[in-house]
Amino acid sequence: MRLIFLGPPGVGKGTQAARFSERHDIVHIATGDLLRTAISEKTEVGLKAKDFIEAGHLVPDEVIIQLMKDRLQASDVQSGYVLDGFPRTLAQGKALSDLLKQNGSSIDRVICFYLDEAILLERIVGRRTCPSCHSVYHLRYRKPETDGFCRCGTALIKRTDDTAETVTERVAVYNNETATLIAYYKGQGLLTEVNADRALDAVSEAVEQVFQESSI
Ligand code: ADP
Ligand code: AMP
């Protein structure tokens, strides 16, 4: 099973991908998490990505494509995965298709979440994340059991790119860059849109329904 969760920043795709991954015992790959880990470990990829992320811009395609080529070769993902935050441009989507073709496989379904920009902003500004296990919380909608701490015991942080100014830039980048990618998957009959303006469980149910109806 190879799935892509697409959508603007803050729509809830990471939260849904984590839930789906747990429910179906399938690997969740989030490029944002891979990049943030690379930054904290000061790897070559991390050094290349840092300034782009902080400005709310996309990291260049060649850096991301190489990162994902390496990740998708690992033994833990050979039976499938849910991709969250990748691909984000048409070039990335085509590179992924080529890579899969070489292995005789393909993407099974693309779920594209949508939500009004004002709600995206509210979700992002209230987001708190765990730098250790990458769990995601919200000050209002998904509070941690202990204020300020993840269930794994690590202190939660606010991402440096989760500010109102950066969000506006990131949403604009999404609208510009991802439109052609959405058209690409629509053209292949792979895309299903899901309204993310609902409580967490209701969105999860909608995702589950798409999955069941896709008979993957
Ligand atoms: P993305 O991965 O698309 O950037 P996240 O999954 O990190 O988005 O979610 C963004 C923020 O919104 C997080 O703080 C998360 O807890 C919260 N969130 C996610 N889904 C919902 C929802 N359905 N209702 C309310 N808040 C949500
Ligand atoms: P995310 O955690 O998905 O919100 O991603 C955080 C930031 O990482 C984005 O704003 C981009 O700067 C960068 N990033 C993550 N995934 C990609 C990607 N597929 N292509 C380019 N940049 C990415």
PDB file of C-alpha atoms and ligand atoms in Angstrom:
ATOM      1  CA  MET A   1       0.000   0.000   0.000  1.00  0.00           C
ATOM      2  CA  ARG A   2       1.529   3.314  -1.109  1.00  0.00           C
ATOM      3  CA  LEU A   3      -0.391   6.422  -0.167  1.00  0.00           C
ATOM      4  CA  ILE A   4       0.214  10.150  -0.383  1.00  0.00           C
ATOM      5  CA  PHE A   5      -1.384  12.653   2.007  1.00  0.00           C
ATOM      6  CA  LEU A   6      -1.408  16.055   0.331  1.00  0.00           C
ATOM      7  CA  GLY A   7      -2.628  19.440   1.516  1.00  0.00           C
ATOM      8  CA  PRO A   8      -1.604  22.877   2.728  1.00  0.00           C
ATOM      9  CA  PRO A   9       0.528  23.370   5.835  1.00  0.00           C
ATOM     10  CA  GLY A  10      -1.533  22.968   9.004  1.00  0.00           C
ATOM     11  CA  VAL A  11      -4.415  21.086   7.356  1.00  0.00           C
ATOM     12  CA  GLY A  12      -3.803  18.076   9.615  1.00  0.00           C
ATOM     13  CA  LYS A  13      -2.184  15.637   7.182  1.00  0.00           C
ATOM     14  CA  GLY A  14       0.659  14.747   9.569  1.00  0.00           C
ATOM     15  CA  THR A  15      -1.804  14.031  12.381  1.00  0.00           C
ATOM     16  CA  GLN A  16      -3.938  11.872  10.094  1.00  0.00           C
ATOM     17  CA  ALA A  17      -0.913  10.111   8.606  1.00  0.00           C
ATOM     18  CA  ALA A  18       0.305   9.214  12.116  1.00  0.00           C
ATOM     19  CA  ARG A  19      -3.116   7.815  13.032  1.00  0.00           C
ATOM     20  CA  PHE A  20      -3.418   5.895   9.774  1.00  0.00           C
ATOM     21  CA  SER A  21       0.079   4.506  10.199  1.00  0.00           C
ATOM     22  CA  GLU A  22      -0.748   3.221  13.671  1.00  0.00           C
ATOM     23  CA  ARG A  23      -4.093   1.740  12.643  1.00  0.00           C
ATOM     24  CA  HIS A  24      -2.745  -0.057   9.585  1.00  0.00           C
ATOM     25  CA  ASP A  25       0.779  -0.769  10.803  1.00  0.00           C
ATOM     26  CA  ILE A  26       2.332   1.029   7.886  1.00  0.00           C
ATOM     27  CA  VAL A  27       5.388   3.325   7.888  1.00  0.00           C
ATOM     28  CA  HIS A  28       4.708   7.082   8.042  1.00  0.00           C
ATOM     29  CA  ILE A  29       7.295   9.181   6.193  1.00  0.00           C
ATOM     30  CA  ALA A  30       7.159  12.943   6.805  1.00  0.00           C
ATOM     31  CA  THR A  31       9.718  14.956   4.860  1.00  0.00           C
ATOM     32  CA  GLY A  32       9.378  17.875   7.295  1.00  0.00           C
ATOM     33  CA  ASP A  33      10.417  15.577  10.184  1.00  0.00           C
ATOM     34  CA  LEU A  34      13.323  14.134   8.161  1.00  0.00           C
ATOM     35  CA  LEU A  35      14.521  17.665   7.407  1.00  0.00           C
ATOM     36  CA  ARG A  36      14.166  18.919  10.989  1.00  0.00           C
ATOM     37  CA  THR A  37      16.137  15.897  12.228  1.00  0.00           C
ATOM     38  CA  ALA A  38      18.805  16.612   9.580  1.00  0.00           C
ATOM     39  CA  ILE A  39      18.982  20.231  10.786  1.00  0.00           C
ATOM     40  CA  SER A  40      19.358  19.265  14.431  1.00  0.00           C
ATOM     41  CA  GLU A  41      22.069  16.737  13.501  1.00  0.00           C
ATOM     42  CA  LYS A  42      23.764  19.364  11.303  1.00  0.00           C
ATOM     43  CA  THR A  43      24.045  16.963   8.356  1.00  0.00           C
ATOM     44  CA  GLU A  44      24.787  18.187   4.823  1.00  0.00           C
ATOM     45  CA  VAL A  45      21.071  18.013   3.919  1.00  0.00           C
ATOM     46  CA  GLY A  46      20.202  19.870   7.124  1.00  0.00           C
ATOM     47  CA  LEU A  47      22.653  22.676   6.362  1.00  0.00           C
ATOM     48  CA  LYS A  48      21.227  22.997   2.834  1.00  0.00           C
ATOM     49  CA  ALA A  49      17.610  23.001   4.041  1.00  0.00           C
ATOM     50  CA  LYS A  50      17.706  25.272   7.106  1.00  0.00           C
ATOM     51  CA  ASP A  51      17.377  28.721   5.507  1.00  0.00           C
ATOM     52  CA  PHE A  52      14.649  27.628   3.092  1.00  0.00           C
ATOM     53  CA  ILE A  53      12.538  26.160   5.897  1.00  0.00           C
ATOM     54  CA  GLU A  54      12.909  29.203   8.122  1.00  0.00           C
ATOM     55  CA  ALA A  55      11.840  31.500   5.278  1.00  0.00           C
ATOM     56  CA  GLY A  56       8.800  29.331   4.541  1.00  0.00           C
ATOM     57  CA  HIS A  57      10.142  28.375   1.110  1.00  0.00           C
ATOM     58  CA  LEU A  58      10.434  24.908  -0.369  1.00  0.00           C
ATOM     59  CA  VAL A  59      13.751  23.129  -0.112  1.00  0.00           C
ATOM     60  CA  PRO A  60      15.121  22.642  -3.677  1.00  0.00           C
ATOM     61  CA  ASP A  61      13.744  19.627  -5.542  1.00  0.00           C
ATOM     62  CA  GLU A  62      17.142  17.968  -6.037  1.00  0.00           C
ATOM     63  CA  VAL A  63      17.821  17.921  -2.274  1.00  0.00           C
ATOM     64  CA  ILE A  64      14.385  16.485  -1.454  1.00  0.00           C
ATOM     65  CA  ILE A  65      14.374  13.952  -4.285  1.00  0.00           C
ATOM     66  CA  GLN A  66      17.751  12.561  -3.210  1.00  0.00           C
ATOM     67  CA  LEU A  67      16.636  12.458   0.431  1.00  0.00           C
ATOM     68  CA  MET A  68      13.528  10.474  -0.533  1.00  0.00           C
ATOM     69  CA  LYS A  69      15.353   8.164  -2.934  1.00  0.00           C
ATOM     70  CA  ASP A  70      17.570   7.157  -0.024  1.00  0.00           C
ATOM     71  CA  ARG A  71      14.661   6.810   2.405  1.00  0.00           C
ATOM     72  CA  LEU A  72      12.554   4.718   0.012  1.00  0.00           C
ATOM     73  CA  GLN A  73      15.358   2.217  -0.424  1.00  0.00           C
ATOM     74  CA  ALA A  74      15.280   1.193   3.232  1.00  0.00           C
ATOM     75  CA  SER A  75      14.007  -2.280   4.066  1.00  0.00           C
ATOM     76  CA  ASP A  76      11.213  -1.062   6.372  1.00  0.00           C
ATOM     77  CA  VAL A  77       9.240   0.570   3.537  1.00  0.00           C
ATOM     78  CA  GLN A  78       9.305  -2.154   0.901  1.00  0.00           C
ATOM     79  CA  SER A  79       5.742  -3.256   1.663  1.00  0.00           C
ATOM     80  CA  GLY A  80       4.378   0.277   1.680  1.00  0.00           C
ATOM     81  CA  TYR A  81       4.091   3.659   3.377  1.00  0.00           C
ATOM     82  CA  VAL A  82       2.077   6.797   3.790  1.00  0.00           C
ATOM     83  CA  LEU A  83       3.886   9.887   2.528  1.00  0.00           C
ATOM     84  CA  ASP A  84       3.211  13.185   4.305  1.00  0.00           C
ATOM     85  CA  GLY A  85       4.665  16.393   2.833  1.00  0.00           C
ATOM     86  CA  PHE A  86       6.144  14.716  -0.236  1.00  0.00           C
ATOM     87  CA  PRO A  87       5.763  15.167  -3.152  1.00  0.00           C
ATOM     88  CA  ARG A  88       5.078  18.902  -3.085  1.00  0.00           C
ATOM     89  CA  THR A  89       5.960  19.878  -6.668  1.00  0.00           C
ATOM     90  CA  LEU A  90       5.287  18.318 -10.051  1.00  0.00           C
ATOM     91  CA  ALA A  91       9.016  17.538 -10.439  1.00  0.00           C
ATOM     92  CA  GLN A  92       8.954  15.628  -7.140  1.00  0.00           C
ATOM     93  CA  GLY A  93       5.785  13.772  -8.170  1.00  0.00           C
ATOM     94  CA  LYS A  94       7.305  12.722 -11.473  1.00  0.00           C
ATOM     95  CA  ALA A  95      10.566  11.678  -9.798  1.00  0.00           C
ATOM     96  CA  LEU A  96       8.566   9.518  -7.386  1.00  0.00           C
ATOM     97  CA  SER A  97       6.591   7.899 -10.243  1.00  0.00           C
ATOM     98  CA  ASP A  98       9.847   7.134 -12.103  1.00  0.00           C
ATOM     99  CA  LEU A  99      11.412   5.640  -9.011  1.00  0.00           C
ATOM    100  CA  LEU A 100       8.383   3.418  -8.393  1.00  0.00           C
ATOM    101  CA  LYS A 101       8.197   2.390 -12.051  1.00  0.00           C
ATOM    102  CA  GLN A 102      11.779   1.113 -11.867  1.00  0.00           C
ATOM    103  CA  ASN A 103      10.627  -1.229  -9.083  1.00  0.00           C
ATOM    104  CA  GLY A 104       7.428  -2.217 -10.891  1.00  0.00           C
ATOM    105  CA  SER A 105       5.196  -0.448  -8.375  1.00  0.00           C
ATOM    106  CA  SER A 106       3.025   2.666  -8.216  1.00  0.00           C
ATOM    107  CA  ILE A 107       1.048   4.972  -5.937  1.00  0.00           C
ATOM    108  CA  ASP A 108      -2.318   3.499  -4.878  1.00  0.00           C
ATOM    109  CA  ARG A 109      -4.119   6.672  -3.796  1.00  0.00           C
ATOM    110  CA  VAL A 110      -3.593  10.359  -3.090  1.00  0.00           C
ATOM    111  CA  ILE A 111      -5.724  11.968  -0.393  1.00  0.00           C
ATOM    112  CA  CYS A 112      -5.831  15.750  -0.667  1.00  0.00           C
ATOM    113  CA  PHE A 113      -7.076  17.578   2.448  1.00  0.00           C
ATOM    114  CA  TYR A 114      -8.566  21.055   2.142  1.00  0.00           C
ATOM    115  CA  LEU A 115      -9.384  23.797   4.655  1.00  0.00           C
ATOM    116  CA  ASP A 116      -9.958  27.584   4.742  1.00  0.00           C
ATOM    117  CA  GLU A 117      -6.818  29.668   5.181  1.00  0.00           C
ATOM    118  CA  ALA A 118      -8.035  31.323   8.406  1.00  0.00           C
ATOM    119  CA  ILE A 119      -8.387  27.911  10.064  1.00  0.00           C
ATOM    120  CA  LEU A 120      -4.973  26.811   8.760  1.00  0.00           C
ATOM    121  CA  LEU A 121      -3.466  29.794  10.503  1.00  0.00           C
ATOM    122  CA  GLU A 122      -5.219  29.004  13.794  1.00  0.00           C
ATOM    123  CA  ARG A 123      -4.089  25.365  13.627  1.00  0.00           C
ATOM    124  CA  ILE A 124      -0.469  26.255  12.869  1.00  0.00           C
ATOM    125  CA  VAL A 125      -0.030  29.033  15.389  1.00  0.00           C
ATOM    126  CA  GLY A 126      -1.389  26.754  18.164  1.00  0.00           C
ATOM    127  CA  ARG A 127       0.678  23.748  17.089  1.00  0.00           C
ATOM    128  CA  ARG A 128       3.260  22.326  19.486  1.00  0.00           C
ATOM    129  CA  THR A 129       5.523  19.462  18.468  1.00  0.00           C
ATOM    130  CA  CYS A 130       7.790  16.960  20.118  1.00  0.00           C
ATOM    131  CA  PRO A 131      11.368  17.261  18.830  1.00  0.00           C
ATOM    132  CA  SER A 132      12.027  13.697  19.923  1.00  0.00           C
ATOM    133  CA  CYS A 133       9.149  11.426  18.764  1.00  0.00           C
ATOM    134  CA  HIS A 134       7.541  14.009  16.398  1.00  0.00           C
ATOM    135  CA  SER A 135       4.094  13.800  18.028  1.00  0.00           C
ATOM    136  CA  VAL A 136       1.915  16.799  17.247  1.00  0.00           C
ATOM    137  CA  TYR A 137      -0.325  18.674  19.703  1.00  0.00           C
ATOM    138  CA  HIS A 138      -2.479  21.785  19.664  1.00  0.00           C
ATOM    139  CA  LEU A 139      -2.926  24.257  22.521  1.00  0.00           C
ATOM    140  CA  ARG A 140      -6.688  24.062  22.089  1.00  0.00           C
ATOM    141  CA  TYR A 141      -7.634  21.058  19.959  1.00  0.00           C
ATOM    142  CA  ARG A 142      -5.190  18.412  21.086  1.00  0.00           C
ATOM    143  CA  LYS A 143      -3.784  19.299  24.458  1.00  0.00           C
ATOM    144  CA  PRO A 144      -0.990  17.214  25.961  1.00  0.00           C
ATOM    145  CA  GLU A 145      -1.869  15.326  29.154  1.00  0.00           C
ATOM    146  CA  THR A 146       0.843  17.271  31.012  1.00  0.00           C
ATOM    147  CA  ASP A 147       1.051  20.926  30.018  1.00  0.00           C
ATOM    148  CA  GLY A 148       4.123  21.587  27.863  1.00  0.00           C
ATOM    149  CA  PHE A 149       5.238  17.951  27.689  1.00  0.00           C
ATOM    150  CA  CYS A 150       4.871  15.142  25.195  1.00  0.00           C
ATOM    151  CA  ARG A 151       3.610  11.740  26.317  1.00  0.00           C
ATOM    152  CA  CYS A 152       7.198  10.539  25.753  1.00  0.00           C
ATOM    153  CA  GLY A 153       8.374  12.985  28.446  1.00  0.00           C
ATOM    154  CA  THR A 154      10.127  15.494  26.147  1.00  0.00           C
ATOM    155  CA  ALA A 155       9.389  19.222  26.445  1.00  0.00           C
ATOM    156  CA  LEU A 156       7.212  20.409  23.544  1.00  0.00           C
ATOM    157  CA  ILE A 157       8.392  23.171  21.235  1.00  0.00           C
ATOM    158  CA  LYS A 158       6.849  25.644  18.836  1.00  0.00           C
ATOM    159  CA  ARG A 159       8.420  25.207  15.392  1.00  0.00           C
ATOM    160  CA  THR A 160      10.427  28.248  14.294  1.00  0.00           C
ATOM    161  CA  ASP A 161       8.472  28.334  11.015  1.00  0.00           C
ATOM    162  CA  ASP A 162       5.077  28.249  12.760  1.00  0.00           C
ATOM    163  CA  THR A 163       4.621  32.026  12.922  1.00  0.00           C
ATOM    164  CA  ALA A 164       1.766  33.992  11.342  1.00  0.00           C
ATOM    165  CA  GLU A 165       4.128  35.635   8.782  1.00  0.00           C
ATOM    166  CA  THR A 166       5.751  32.391   7.666  1.00  0.00           C
ATOM    167  CA  VAL A 167       2.393  30.628   7.414  1.00  0.00           C
ATOM    168  CA  THR A 168       1.103  33.184   4.905  1.00  0.00           C
ATOM    169  CA  GLU A 169       4.206  32.559   2.799  1.00  0.00           C
ATOM    170  CA  ARG A 170       3.935  28.790   3.126  1.00  0.00           C
ATOM    171  CA  VAL A 171       0.264  28.754   2.092  1.00  0.00           C
ATOM    172  CA  ALA A 172       1.073  30.955  -0.945  1.00  0.00           C
ATOM    173  CA  VAL A 173       3.909  28.586  -1.875  1.00  0.00           C
ATOM    174  CA  TYR A 174       1.525  25.632  -1.539  1.00  0.00           C
ATOM    175  CA  ASN A 175      -1.083  27.270  -3.781  1.00  0.00           C
ATOM    176  CA  ASN A 176       1.527  28.096  -6.447  1.00  0.00           C
ATOM    177  CA  GLU A 177       3.568  24.915  -6.432  1.00  0.00           C
ATOM    178  CA  THR A 178       1.058  22.207  -5.706  1.00  0.00           C
ATOM    179  CA  ALA A 179      -1.727  23.052  -8.164  1.00  0.00           C
ATOM    180  CA  THR A 180       0.012  21.269 -11.051  1.00  0.00           C
ATOM    181  CA  LEU A 181       0.764  18.279  -8.834  1.00  0.00           C
ATOM    182  CA  ILE A 182      -2.916  18.015  -7.872  1.00  0.00           C
ATOM    183  CA  ALA A 183      -3.878  18.178 -11.565  1.00  0.00           C
ATOM    184  CA  TYR A 184      -1.276  15.478 -12.310  1.00  0.00           C
ATOM    185  CA  TYR A 185      -2.810  13.026  -9.817  1.00  0.00           C
ATOM    186  CA  LYS A 186      -6.384  13.994 -10.792  1.00  0.00           C
ATOM    187  CA  GLY A 187      -5.501  13.184 -14.401  1.00  0.00           C
ATOM    188  CA  GLN A 188      -4.405   9.714 -13.309  1.00  0.00           C
ATOM    189  CA  GLY A 189      -7.647   9.182 -11.380  1.00  0.00           C
ATOM    190  CA  LEU A 190      -5.712   8.806  -8.135  1.00  0.00           C
ATOM    191  CA  LEU A 191      -6.898  11.851  -6.186  1.00  0.00           C
ATOM    192  CA  THR A 192      -9.632  11.989  -3.545  1.00  0.00           C
ATOM    193  CA  GLU A 193     -10.379  15.253  -1.738  1.00  0.00           C
ATOM    194  CA  VAL A 194     -11.241  15.263   1.958  1.00  0.00           C
ATOM    195  CA  ASN A 195     -12.731  18.170   3.896  1.00  0.00           C
ATOM    196  CA  ALA A 196     -10.451  18.730   6.915  1.00  0.00           C
ATOM    197  CA  ASP A 197     -12.812  21.199   8.605  1.00  0.00           C
ATOM    198  CA  ARG A 198     -14.076  18.611  11.074  1.00  0.00           C
ATOM    199  CA  ALA A 199     -12.994  17.150  14.386  1.00  0.00           C
ATOM    200  CA  LEU A 200      -9.972  14.831  14.313  1.00  0.00           C
ATOM    201  CA  ASP A 201     -12.019  11.618  14.564  1.00  0.00           C
ATOM    202  CA  ALA A 202     -14.412  12.685  11.813  1.00  0.00           C
ATOM    203  CA  VAL A 203     -11.492  13.395   9.452  1.00  0.00           C
ATOM    204  CA  SER A 204      -9.956  10.008  10.345  1.00  0.00           C
ATOM    205  CA  GLU A 205     -13.268   8.315   9.507  1.00  0.00           C
ATOM    206  CA  ALA A 206     -13.371  10.061   6.132  1.00  0.00           C
ATOM    207  CA  VAL A 207      -9.804   8.890   5.423  1.00  0.00           C
ATOM    208  CA  GLU A 208     -10.730   5.342   6.420  1.00  0.00           C
ATOM    209  CA  GLN A 209     -13.718   5.441   4.084  1.00  0.00           C
ATOM    210  CA  VAL A 210     -11.537   6.542   1.162  1.00  0.00           C
ATOM    211  CA  PHE A 211      -9.159   3.712   1.956  1.00  0.00           C
ATOM    212  CA  GLN A 212     -11.954   1.093   2.117  1.00  0.00           C
ATOM    213  CA  GLU A 213     -13.546   2.334  -1.102  1.00  0.00           C
ATOM    214  CA  SER A 214     -10.206   2.291  -2.924  1.00  0.00           C
ATOM    215  CA  SER A 215      -9.965  -1.492  -2.299  1.00  0.00           C
ATOM    216  CA  ILE A 216      -6.196  -1.332  -1.932  1.00  0.00           C
TER     217      ILE A 216
HETATM  218  P1  ADP B   1       0.135  19.353   8.704  1.00  0.00           P
HETATM  219  O1  ADP B   1       0.926  18.081   8.876  1.00  0.00           O
HETATM  220  O2  ADP B   1      -0.834  19.272   7.569  1.00  0.00           O
HETATM  221  O3  ADP B   1       1.000  20.575   8.639  1.00  0.00           O
HETATM  222  P2  ADP B   1      -0.679  18.872  11.470  1.00  0.00           P
HETATM  223  O4  ADP B   1      -1.137  17.451  11.436  1.00  0.00           O
HETATM  224  O5  ADP B   1       0.644  19.149  12.084  1.00  0.00           O
HETATM  225  O6  ADP B   1      -0.769  19.527   9.984  1.00  0.00           O
HETATM  226  O7  ADP B   1      -1.820  19.713  12.201  1.00  0.00           O
HETATM  227  C1  ADP B   1      -1.686  21.120  12.408  1.00  0.00           C
HETATM  228  C2  ADP B   1      -2.229  21.488  13.784  1.00  0.00           C
HETATM  229  O8  ADP B   1      -3.655  21.333  13.778  1.00  0.00           O
HETATM  230  C3  ADP B   1      -1.711  20.616  14.919  1.00  0.00           C
HETATM  231  O9  ADP B   1      -1.552  21.425  16.065  1.00  0.00           O
HETATM  232  C4  ADP B   1      -2.832  19.581  15.130  1.00  0.00           C
HETATM  233  O10 ADP B   1      -2.889  19.112  16.488  1.00  0.00           O
HETATM  234  C5  ADP B   1      -4.078  20.380  14.771  1.00  0.00           C
HETATM  235  N1  ADP B   1      -5.123  19.595  14.105  1.00  0.00           N
HETATM  236  C6  ADP B   1      -4.972  18.613  13.180  1.00  0.00           C
HETATM  237  N2  ADP B   1      -6.156  18.152  12.761  1.00  0.00           N
HETATM  238  C7  ADP B   1      -7.099  18.875  13.443  1.00  0.00           C
HETATM  239  C8  ADP B   1      -8.547  18.876  13.450  1.00  0.00           C
HETATM  240  N3  ADP B   1      -9.258  18.059  12.673  1.00  0.00           N
HETATM  241  N4  ADP B   1      -9.162  19.756  14.253  1.00  0.00           N
HETATM  242  C9  ADP B   1      -8.452  20.607  15.045  1.00  0.00           C
HETATM  243  N5  ADP B   1      -7.103  20.656  15.089  1.00  0.00           N
HETATM  244  C10 ADP B   1      -6.437  19.800  14.302  1.00  0.00           C
HETATM  245  P1  AMP B   2       6.190  20.420   6.967  1.00  0.00           P
HETATM  246  O1  AMP B   2       6.710  19.774   8.209  1.00  0.00           O
HETATM  247  O2  AMP B   2       5.613  19.422   6.010  1.00  0.00           O
HETATM  248  O3  AMP B   2       5.262  21.566   7.259  1.00  0.00           O
HETATM  249  O4  AMP B   2       7.464  21.020   6.216  1.00  0.00           O
HETATM  250  C1  AMP B   2       8.231  22.048   6.802  1.00  0.00           C
HETATM  251  C2  AMP B   2       9.117  22.685   5.753  1.00  0.00           C
HETATM  252  O5  AMP B   2      10.047  21.701   5.253  1.00  0.00           O
HETATM  253  C3  AMP B   2       8.414  23.215   4.499  1.00  0.00           C
HETATM  254  O6  AMP B   2       7.886  24.526   4.684  1.00  0.00           O
HETATM  255  C4  AMP B   2       9.562  23.190   3.488  1.00  0.00           C
HETATM  256  O7  AMP B   2      10.464  24.261   3.701  1.00  0.00           O
HETATM  257  C5  AMP B   2      10.300  21.911   3.864  1.00  0.00           C
HETATM  258  N1  AMP B   2       9.787  20.737   3.113  1.00  0.00           N
HETATM  259  C6  AMP B   2       9.149  19.654   3.636  1.00  0.00           C
HETATM  260  N2  AMP B   2       8.824  18.780   2.651  1.00  0.00           N
HETATM  261  C7  AMP B   2       9.257  19.336   1.497  1.00  0.00           C
HETATM  262  C8  AMP B   2       9.195  18.946   0.128  1.00  0.00           C
HETATM  263  N3  AMP B   2       8.620  17.792  -0.253  1.00  0.00           N
HETATM  264  N4  AMP B   2       9.742  19.786  -0.805  1.00  0.00           N
HETATM  265  C9  AMP B   2      10.326  20.932  -0.443  1.00  0.00           C
HETATM  266  N5  AMP B   2      10.403  21.368   0.817  1.00  0.00           N
HETATM  267  C10 AMP B   2       9.885  20.584   1.793  1.00  0.00           C
END
